[in-house]
XYZ file of C-alpha atoms in Angstrom:
174
model
C 5.826 -43.164 39.700
C 4.712 -43.102 43.295
C 5.419 -45.216 46.349
C 3.251 -45.968 49.370
C 4.916 -46.289 52.749
C 3.246 -46.995 56.087
C 3.291 -43.913 58.299
C 6.038 -43.972 60.947
C 7.390 -41.749 63.708
C 10.237 -40.781 61.347
C 7.663 -39.050 59.103
C 6.502 -36.466 61.650
C 8.421 -33.507 60.218
C 7.365 -34.274 56.631
C 3.765 -34.740 57.749
C 3.710 -31.473 59.661
C 5.042 -29.576 56.648
C 2.624 -31.380 54.298
C -0.428 -30.664 56.464
C 0.516 -27.032 57.091
C 1.339 -26.352 53.437
C -1.957 -27.838 52.244
C -4.224 -26.841 55.123
C -6.241 -24.170 53.294
C -6.595 -26.365 50.205
C -7.749 -29.397 52.206
C -10.167 -27.337 54.287
C -11.765 -26.090 51.066
C -12.385 -29.709 50.038
C -13.053 -31.718 53.216
C -14.006 -31.075 56.805
C -11.293 -29.292 58.774
C -9.092 -31.079 61.236
C -8.983 -29.633 64.772
C -6.669 -26.604 65.065
C -4.244 -28.462 67.346
C -3.662 -31.081 64.669
C -1.392 -28.727 62.712
C 1.238 -28.573 65.448
C 4.165 -30.871 66.273
C 2.196 -32.316 69.204
C -0.882 -32.829 67.020
C 1.090 -34.676 64.359
C 2.848 -36.744 67.046
C -0.521 -37.807 68.464
C -1.900 -38.562 64.977
C 1.079 -40.753 64.077
C 0.896 -42.590 67.404
C -2.823 -43.198 66.841
C -2.134 -44.481 63.303
C 0.522 -46.883 64.578
C -1.798 -48.126 67.338
C -4.670 -48.622 64.869
C -2.429 -50.631 62.535
C -1.190 -52.777 65.397
C -4.789 -53.415 66.475
C -5.943 -54.068 62.871
C -8.366 -51.130 62.976
C -6.851 -48.990 60.225
C -3.828 -48.505 57.994
C -2.327 -45.178 56.935
C 0.148 -44.772 54.108
C 2.109 -41.837 52.784
C 2.251 -41.216 49.054
C 5.706 -40.182 47.849
C 6.730 -39.149 44.360
C 9.803 -40.353 42.433
C 11.958 -37.861 44.382
C 10.568 -39.208 47.708
C 8.625 -35.983 48.364
C 5.452 -36.418 50.369
C 2.583 -35.625 48.000
C -0.364 -37.322 49.659
C -1.899 -39.665 52.151
C -4.147 -42.683 51.714
C -5.768 -44.747 54.389
C -7.958 -47.705 55.116
C -10.061 -46.954 58.189
C -12.850 -48.643 60.134
C -11.504 -52.102 59.375
C -14.138 -54.708 60.191
C -13.066 -58.338 60.176
C -15.710 -60.763 61.392
C -18.442 -61.282 58.785
C -17.428 -58.227 56.692
C -13.668 -58.076 56.001
C -14.149 -54.482 54.902
C -12.708 -50.997 55.368
C -13.260 -47.426 54.250
C -10.872 -45.811 51.789
C -9.799 -42.182 52.076
C -7.082 -40.127 50.426
C -5.794 -36.592 49.994
C -3.299 -35.250 47.495
C -1.226 -32.080 47.893
C -2.579 -29.185 45.851
C 0.633 -28.956 43.799
C 0.358 -32.645 42.885
C -3.321 -32.773 41.856
C -4.325 -33.750 38.345
C -1.220 -35.841 37.683
C -2.665 -39.318 38.238
C -1.169 -39.745 41.706
C -4.506 -40.434 43.421
C -5.439 -43.163 40.926
C -1.993 -44.752 41.243
C -2.188 -44.668 45.036
C -5.690 -46.153 45.086
C -4.561 -48.986 42.805
C -1.603 -49.713 45.089
C -3.714 -49.675 48.235
C -6.230 -51.998 46.544
C -3.383 -54.490 46.067
C -2.556 -54.228 49.784
C -6.181 -54.375 50.926
C -7.150 -57.360 48.792
C -3.740 -59.035 49.165
C -1.802 -59.064 52.446
C -4.575 -57.402 54.490
C -7.135 -59.987 53.350
C -10.040 -57.586 52.926
C -12.976 -58.420 50.659
C -14.727 -55.045 50.262
C -13.818 -51.363 50.387
C -16.162 -48.417 50.622
C -15.425 -44.815 49.715
C -17.426 -41.639 49.447
C -17.023 -38.359 47.621
C -18.922 -35.119 47.426
C -21.187 -35.069 44.384
C -19.539 -31.728 43.523
C -16.036 -33.280 43.463
C -15.837 -34.822 39.979
C -12.085 -35.461 40.209
C -12.491 -37.743 43.208
C -15.470 -39.481 41.625
C -13.385 -40.144 38.481
C -10.528 -41.598 40.557
C -12.881 -44.038 42.236
C -14.587 -45.043 38.990
C -11.236 -45.425 37.193
C -10.145 -47.802 39.951
C -13.192 -50.038 39.638
C -15.423 -48.613 42.367
C -19.151 -48.678 41.667
C -21.598 -46.154 43.083
C -24.241 -47.732 45.303
C -25.875 -44.752 46.935
C -26.282 -41.038 47.438
C -27.090 -39.097 50.568
C -28.686 -35.711 50.132
C -27.386 -32.683 52.005
C -25.331 -34.913 54.294
C -22.107 -32.912 54.578
C -21.651 -29.291 55.543
C -18.539 -27.557 54.254
C -17.982 -23.852 54.833
C -21.679 -23.242 55.413
C -22.858 -25.117 52.302
C -24.587 -28.506 52.406
C -23.424 -31.126 49.900
C -24.669 -34.484 48.684
C -22.310 -37.435 49.086
C -21.924 -40.352 46.703
C -21.101 -43.802 48.098
C -18.928 -46.299 46.262
C -17.806 -49.872 46.795
C -15.185 -52.166 45.363
C -15.005 -55.907 45.955
C -12.065 -58.234 45.783
C -12.232 -60.118 42.546
C -13.424 -63.657 43.017
C -10.851 -66.357 42.393
C -11.872 -69.789 41.247
């Protein structure tokens, strides 16, 4: 059982610990955040930016907490586009100690309910490295369909990777 909560200023200490504890793991999987991000001032700025983006309807960041309210991940909807598209990009990261337990799939399902419900979006996009089968499975399990592949489009630790592109549409209602 997990819960999603919108990021708030009260979460700064938890976020700092989460990001510092998982920094090496995340940097082995995705592009690294700037060094200053992993400091109290960096987290403060990131939270303020997240709050501003939500207020301006540009993006929404949520924390993923387990049944004991421990922060185990983050999930976000970024690059929200309203006019003509009603779309956003989905991204998520799960703490190393919490991987492989179904938390990412549960979080994606919950954020789909928010995106296609109260946020009124019609389409979400997501991407994953072709060499990250766990993330690909999460997206497929949650109804995302692959629509493209870019070759050698992401460099990570000196190695170029292909990326797979996925989409999920709001189910049509009659």
